[in-house]
Amino acid sequence: MDLRLFLEPQQGATYEQQLTLARLAEDLGFDAFFRSDHFLVMGGFDPLPGPTDSWVTLGAIARETARIRLGTMVTSATFRLPGMLAVQVAQVDEMSGGRVELGLGTGWYEQEHLAYGVPFPPLGERFERLEEQLEIVTGLWTTPVGGSFTFEGAHYSVVDSPALPKPVQSPRPPVIVGGAGAVRTPRLAARFADEFNVPFHTLERGAAQFQRVRAACEDQRRDVSTMTFSVAQTVVCGRDDAAVRRGLEAIGRGPEGVGFCGTPEQVVDALGRWSDAGATRAYLQFLMLDDLDQLRLIGEEVLPRVAA
């Protein structure tokens, strides 16, 4: 199983903190460094220093790392026009030497839209916009050099675009779709995604959602083996029970609110249960951004055993 570090920088992370964690994750052997795409703090966290833009940050980190893959979990379709998003991600892919992945979702947090003047349409319209964005972004990336791309949708239209720049990865950077929707989400994943992610679900719900995506792939005559299945859960890991309790207190949660919780052995066991359910990749939502010792513990005692 691949392990990926997943941060929530809107909870109070500077660019330098994110860079430190990305470099350490690379040194420890994590497969990827991912970050959320939010602009407003949630819960009881200190709002300072304020949000950082995901693609600006990832472009900078791309120039300061060499191996680790980079991406969003997930970019909100409400935040960016699809043509501009295709340009941004392609550019960061070039800056990283072909290490970028795009997670794309509907957007859900209304308050941050109100706080920064971003329209927040109803859920049905947000799904329509997400589908059109996936169509446009992937279409722009895969249009042959010298060709042009045109798309007419209910919400976005693209006319005779030169579809440039091209990403380094061919035919395009991997696309991630995720969520709990029982019908539209699996259909969109089967049509557009290279990876399907279940974020913060119970094991039972996650396994059921994996099965829905497999069924959607079969309905669309897609080879299910071409889809990567992944899970995202909060992680708190300590050398003993006392260290785990301190970690839980630091983020203000009980063990029931942390999917990967406990000693390294217990975290490995939890990851194994998801592996049995079909996940081959896990995103560890790491909320204690200054606790480098905990990240080292995960990298040194969890990651090698899960990879094996």
XYZ file of C-alpha atoms in Angstrom:
308
model
C 0.000 0.000 0.000
C 1.247 3.489 -0.894
C 1.189 6.021 1.956
C 0.659 9.694 1.189
C 0.935 12.660 3.542
C -2.182 14.859 3.488
C -2.278 18.304 5.134
C -5.052 20.802 5.901
C -3.059 24.074 5.673
C -6.120 26.284 6.175
C -5.952 25.195 9.815
C -2.931 27.448 10.314
C 0.095 26.443 8.230
C 2.633 28.723 6.631
C 4.291 27.908 3.333
C 7.517 27.134 5.214
C 5.735 24.585 7.416
C 4.299 22.874 4.363
C 7.684 22.830 2.638
C 9.334 21.335 5.736
C 6.768 18.549 5.883
C 6.970 17.874 2.144
C 10.750 17.546 2.289
C 10.610 15.323 5.364
C 7.919 13.140 3.762
C 10.128 12.783 0.688
C 13.142 11.848 2.811
C 11.101 9.270 4.748
C 9.845 7.576 1.585
C 6.212 8.679 1.446
C 4.728 8.311 -2.022
C 3.178 11.773 -2.185
C 2.508 15.092 -0.486
C -1.091 16.280 -0.825
C -2.881 19.271 0.592
C -6.476 20.435 0.858
C -7.913 23.306 -1.171
C -9.667 25.460 1.432
C -9.595 29.142 2.356
C -11.168 29.227 5.822
C -10.160 27.623 9.109
C -12.517 24.976 10.506
C -13.128 24.025 14.115
C -11.210 25.479 17.031
C -7.868 25.984 15.313
C -5.986 29.297 15.307
C -6.835 31.044 11.995
C -3.399 32.666 11.698
C -1.518 33.040 9.404
C -4.477 32.546 7.073
C -4.919 30.378 3.982
C -2.402 29.573 1.268
C -3.460 28.857 -2.302
C -3.009 25.187 -3.141
C -1.569 25.487 -6.660
C 0.703 28.416 -5.846
C 2.045 26.411 -2.908
C 2.464 23.179 -4.863
C 4.288 25.012 -7.651
C 6.801 26.326 -5.134
C 7.200 22.955 -3.418
C 7.694 21.341 -6.836
C 10.910 23.320 -7.236
C 12.158 22.311 -3.778
C 11.608 18.542 -4.031
C 12.826 15.847 -6.398
C 10.810 12.633 -6.127
C 7.623 12.937 -4.125
C 4.348 13.306 -6.026
C 2.211 16.391 -5.404
C -1.506 17.066 -5.534
C -4.779 18.279 -4.054
C -7.328 16.429 -1.979
C -9.327 18.028 -3.455
C -9.454 21.181 -5.580
C -12.926 22.701 -5.504
C -14.536 23.166 -8.918
C -16.142 26.352 -7.585
C -12.782 28.069 -7.059
C -11.353 28.061 -10.589
C -12.479 28.251 -14.192
C -11.679 24.927 -15.892
C -9.480 26.347 -18.647
C -7.354 28.267 -16.145
C -7.160 25.205 -13.867
C -5.869 23.097 -16.766
C -3.136 25.689 -17.398
C -2.195 25.911 -13.702
C -1.905 22.165 -13.180
C -0.026 21.626 -16.457
C 2.455 24.315 -15.448
C 3.057 22.778 -12.009
C 3.451 19.408 -13.705
C 6.240 20.898 -15.822
C 7.795 22.609 -12.780
C 7.854 19.274 -10.928
C 9.138 17.192 -13.809
C 5.860 15.288 -14.118
C 4.868 14.621 -10.496
C 1.434 16.271 -10.255
C -2.002 14.743 -9.638
C -5.341 16.566 -9.609
C -8.074 15.767 -7.133
C -11.235 17.594 -8.201
C -14.558 17.842 -6.372
C -17.769 19.853 -6.185
C -16.814 22.022 -3.204
C -18.893 21.838 -0.018
C -17.957 24.499 2.549
C -20.367 27.366 1.957
C -18.889 29.700 4.569
C -15.515 29.981 2.827
C -17.288 30.900 -0.395
C -19.150 33.670 1.416
C -15.959 34.850 3.122
C -14.081 35.300 -0.173
C -16.849 36.239 -2.580
C -17.028 32.937 -4.464
C -20.434 31.840 -5.839
C -21.808 28.696 -4.194
C -24.574 27.180 -6.341
C -26.848 24.351 -5.156
C -25.443 20.819 -5.030
C -27.087 19.663 -8.245
C -25.543 22.528 -10.185
C -22.174 21.964 -8.517
C -22.200 18.378 -9.780
C -23.054 19.609 -13.278
C -20.158 22.054 -13.133
C -17.783 19.372 -11.833
C -18.655 17.087 -14.743
C -18.079 19.870 -17.263
C -14.801 20.819 -15.594
C -13.569 17.233 -15.776
C -14.546 17.131 -19.447
C -12.714 20.375 -20.219
C -9.561 19.829 -18.159
C -8.944 16.313 -19.457
C -9.924 17.356 -22.973
C -7.464 20.241 -23.020
C -4.643 18.052 -21.733
C -5.194 15.233 -24.221
C -5.776 17.317 -27.366
C -2.821 16.647 -29.706
C -0.285 19.433 -30.137
C -1.318 21.490 -33.141
C -4.980 20.622 -32.669
C -7.746 22.553 -30.951
C -10.393 21.804 -28.355
C -14.015 22.936 -28.339
C -16.672 22.172 -25.747
C -20.138 23.593 -25.217
C -21.794 22.941 -21.879
C -24.567 24.390 -19.782
C -22.089 26.259 -17.565
C -18.785 26.447 -19.462
C -17.886 26.720 -23.124
C -14.466 26.485 -24.766
C -14.060 27.554 -28.401
C -11.080 26.593 -30.579
C -8.633 26.467 -27.683
C -5.038 25.631 -28.665
C -5.085 23.456 -25.533
C -1.708 24.633 -24.298
C 0.459 24.227 -22.307
C 0.761 20.460 -22.244
C 1.569 18.655 -19.012
C 4.742 16.578 -18.852
C 2.861 13.395 -18.034
C 1.289 11.606 -20.964
C -1.517 11.321 -21.788
C -2.205 13.565 -18.749
C -1.682 13.870 -14.993
C -3.728 11.401 -12.918
C -7.186 12.608 -11.914
C -8.745 11.724 -8.548
C -12.476 11.748 -7.821
C -13.969 10.805 -4.474
C -16.917 11.059 -2.138
C -19.970 9.286 -0.791
C -22.528 9.891 -3.533
C -24.147 6.630 -4.537
C -24.930 7.362 -8.215
C -23.317 10.462 -9.746
C -19.972 10.151 -7.989
C -19.245 6.562 -9.121
C -20.349 7.448 -12.653
C -18.017 10.442 -12.831
C -15.160 8.420 -11.374
C -15.616 5.615 -13.885
C -15.675 8.097 -16.752
C -12.854 10.466 -15.819
C -10.780 9.316 -12.853
C -7.609 7.314 -12.523
C -8.222 6.995 -8.783
C -11.277 6.857 -6.554
C -10.951 8.014 -2.950
C -13.241 7.470 0.034
C -12.565 10.277 2.542
C -13.327 9.751 6.221
C -15.837 6.928 5.707
C -16.280 3.905 7.928
C -14.691 0.764 6.568
C -18.107 -0.683 5.747
C -19.268 2.418 3.858
C -15.956 2.681 2.071
C -16.060 -0.926 0.900
C -19.622 -0.423 -0.358
C -18.583 2.709 -2.256
C -15.642 0.876 -3.831
C -18.117 -1.710 -5.076
C -20.363 0.972 -6.582
C -17.393 2.387 -8.478
C -16.450 -1.095 -9.725
C -20.034 -1.544 -10.938
C -19.963 1.856 -12.670
C -16.732 0.881 -14.430
C -18.346 -2.327 -15.649
C -21.416 -0.391 -16.850
C -19.136 1.864 -18.897
C -17.089 -1.102 -20.167
C -14.010 0.171 -18.403
C -11.356 -2.239 -17.142
C -11.690 -2.026 -13.348
C -8.003 -2.841 -12.955
C -7.199 0.622 -14.375
C -8.804 2.292 -11.321
C -6.813 2.869 -8.125
C -8.871 2.698 -4.928
C -7.754 4.800 -1.966
C -8.800 5.954 1.503
C -8.220 9.187 3.434
C -8.309 9.181 7.240
C -6.883 11.282 10.057
C -3.784 9.799 11.686
C -2.546 9.982 15.269
C 0.382 7.687 15.981
C 2.457 7.370 19.160
C 5.015 4.965 20.571
C 2.711 4.076 23.458
C -0.822 4.731 24.728
C 0.238 7.869 26.604
C 1.727 9.391 23.459
C -1.432 8.559 21.532
C -3.574 10.270 24.181
C -1.410 13.384 23.972
C -1.810 13.399 20.206
C -5.580 13.122 20.434
C -5.716 15.944 22.979
C -3.619 18.124 20.668
C -6.219 17.908 17.893
C -9.242 17.858 20.204
C -10.585 14.463 19.187
C -11.318 11.097 20.679
C -10.048 7.861 19.136
C -13.430 7.303 17.470
C -12.799 10.414 15.362
C -9.424 9.253 14.038
C -9.394 6.494 11.434
C -5.717 5.585 11.830
C -5.135 5.841 15.562
C -2.733 4.153 17.967
C 0.735 2.735 18.146
C 2.543 1.888 14.902
C 1.279 -1.696 15.177
C -2.327 -0.521 15.561
C -2.046 1.910 12.642
C -0.596 -0.872 10.473
C -3.524 -3.116 11.449
C -6.046 -0.385 10.514
C -4.363 0.131 7.157
C -4.438 -3.620 6.611
C -8.193 -3.719 7.057
C -8.580 -1.096 4.342
C -6.219 -3.052 2.149
C -8.450 -6.097 2.587
C -11.398 -3.918 1.467
C -9.597 -3.064 -1.774
C -7.592 0.108 -1.042
C -4.061 0.144 -2.411
C -3.307 3.707 -1.303
C -3.915 5.696 1.901
C -3.832 9.434 2.568
C -2.841 10.183 6.162
C -4.464 13.445 7.234
C -1.781 14.907 9.502
C -3.092 17.737 11.687
C -0.178 18.331 14.082
C 1.988 20.252 11.667
C 4.828 20.895 14.109
C 5.057 17.303 15.364
C 7.908 16.162 13.137
C 8.744 13.320 15.537
C 5.332 11.771 14.941
C 5.801 11.975 11.183
C 9.229 10.346 11.529
C 7.669 7.579 13.633
C 5.094 6.900 10.916
C 7.738 7.011 8.196
C 10.148 4.716 10.029
C 7.792 2.206 11.656
C 4.520 2.217 9.702
C 5.478 2.944 6.111
C 8.011 0.090 5.637
C 5.654 -2.502 7.098
C 2.711 -1.366 4.992
C 4.827 -1.284 1.841
C 6.035 -4.812 2.568
